[in-house]
JSON list of C-alpha atoms in Angstrom, two decimals:
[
{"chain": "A", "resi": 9, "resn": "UNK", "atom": "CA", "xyz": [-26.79, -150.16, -148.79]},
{"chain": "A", "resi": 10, "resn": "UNK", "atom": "CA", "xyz": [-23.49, -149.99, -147.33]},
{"chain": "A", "resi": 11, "resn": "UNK", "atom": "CA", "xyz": [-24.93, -148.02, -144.25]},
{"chain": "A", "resi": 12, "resn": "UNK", "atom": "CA", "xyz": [-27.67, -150.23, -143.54]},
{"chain": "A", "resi": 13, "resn": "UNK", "atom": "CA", "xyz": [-24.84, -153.51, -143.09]},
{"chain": "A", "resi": 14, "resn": "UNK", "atom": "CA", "xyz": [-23.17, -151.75, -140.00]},
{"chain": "A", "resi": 15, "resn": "UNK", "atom": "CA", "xyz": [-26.67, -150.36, -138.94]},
{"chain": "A", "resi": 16, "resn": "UNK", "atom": "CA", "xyz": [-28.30, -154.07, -138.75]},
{"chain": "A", "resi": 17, "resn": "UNK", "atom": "CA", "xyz": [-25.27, -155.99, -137.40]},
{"chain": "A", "resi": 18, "resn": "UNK", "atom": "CA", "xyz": [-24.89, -153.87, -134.54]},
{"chain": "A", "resi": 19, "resn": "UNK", "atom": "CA", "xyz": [-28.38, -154.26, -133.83]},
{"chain": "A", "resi": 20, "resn": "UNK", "atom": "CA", "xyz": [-28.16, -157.84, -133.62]},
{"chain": "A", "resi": 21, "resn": "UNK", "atom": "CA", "xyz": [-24.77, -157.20, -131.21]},
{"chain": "A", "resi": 22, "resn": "UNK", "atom": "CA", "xyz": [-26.94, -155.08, -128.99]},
{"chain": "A", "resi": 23, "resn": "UNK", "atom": "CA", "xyz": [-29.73, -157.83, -128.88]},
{"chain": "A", "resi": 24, "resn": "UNK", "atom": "CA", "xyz": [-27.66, -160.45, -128.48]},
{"chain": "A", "resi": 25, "resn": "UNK", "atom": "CA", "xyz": [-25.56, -158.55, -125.60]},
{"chain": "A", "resi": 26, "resn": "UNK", "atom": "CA", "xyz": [-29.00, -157.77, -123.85]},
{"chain": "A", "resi": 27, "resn": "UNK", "atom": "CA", "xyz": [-30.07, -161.14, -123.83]},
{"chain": "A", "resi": 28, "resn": "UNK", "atom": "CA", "xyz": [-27.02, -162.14, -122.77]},
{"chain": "A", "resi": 29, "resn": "UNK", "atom": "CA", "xyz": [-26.87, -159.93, -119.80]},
{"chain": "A", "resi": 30, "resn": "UNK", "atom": "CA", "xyz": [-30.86, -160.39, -119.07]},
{"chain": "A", "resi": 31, "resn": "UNK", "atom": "CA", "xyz": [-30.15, -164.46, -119.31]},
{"chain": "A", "resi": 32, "resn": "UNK", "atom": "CA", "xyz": [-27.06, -164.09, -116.69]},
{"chain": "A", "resi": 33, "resn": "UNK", "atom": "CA", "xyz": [-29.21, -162.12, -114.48]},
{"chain": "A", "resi": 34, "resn": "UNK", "atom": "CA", "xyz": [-32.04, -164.23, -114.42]},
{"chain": "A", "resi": 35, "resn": "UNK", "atom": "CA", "xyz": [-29.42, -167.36, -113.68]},
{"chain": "A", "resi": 36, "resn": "UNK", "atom": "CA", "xyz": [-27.89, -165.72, -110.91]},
{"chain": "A", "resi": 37, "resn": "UNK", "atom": "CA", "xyz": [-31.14, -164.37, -109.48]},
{"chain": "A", "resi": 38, "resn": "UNK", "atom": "CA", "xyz": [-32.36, -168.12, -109.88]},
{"chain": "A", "resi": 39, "resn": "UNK", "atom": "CA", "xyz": [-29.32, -169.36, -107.89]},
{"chain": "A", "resi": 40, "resn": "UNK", "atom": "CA", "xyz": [-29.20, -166.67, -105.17]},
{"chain": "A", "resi": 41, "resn": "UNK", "atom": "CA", "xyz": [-33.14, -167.64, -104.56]},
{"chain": "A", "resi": 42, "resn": "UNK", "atom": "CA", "xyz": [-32.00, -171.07, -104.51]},
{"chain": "A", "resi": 43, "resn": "UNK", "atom": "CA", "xyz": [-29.53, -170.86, -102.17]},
{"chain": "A", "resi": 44, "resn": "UNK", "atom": "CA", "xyz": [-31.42, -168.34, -99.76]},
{"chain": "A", "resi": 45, "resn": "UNK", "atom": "CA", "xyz": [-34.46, -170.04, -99.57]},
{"chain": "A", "resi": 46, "resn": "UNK", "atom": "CA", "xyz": [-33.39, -174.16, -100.13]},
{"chain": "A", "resi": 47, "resn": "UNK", "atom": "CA", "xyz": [-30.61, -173.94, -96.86]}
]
């Protein structure tokens, strides 16, 4: 039991972290296509 607690939290770090990272890209892909194509 006290192997699956570490197991599961760092999981949810690592899914967390990649939607993190996969939401940041999207924004700054957003705002580069923004700025490339809008001026």
């Amino acid at each position: 039991m006290s192997t699956n607690v570490p197991t599961s939290r760092r999981i949810m770090y690592m899914h967390c972290h990649v939607n993190e990272v996969f939401l940041r890209t999207m924004v700054g892909y957003a705002e580069f296509h923004v700025m490339c194509s809008g001026s």
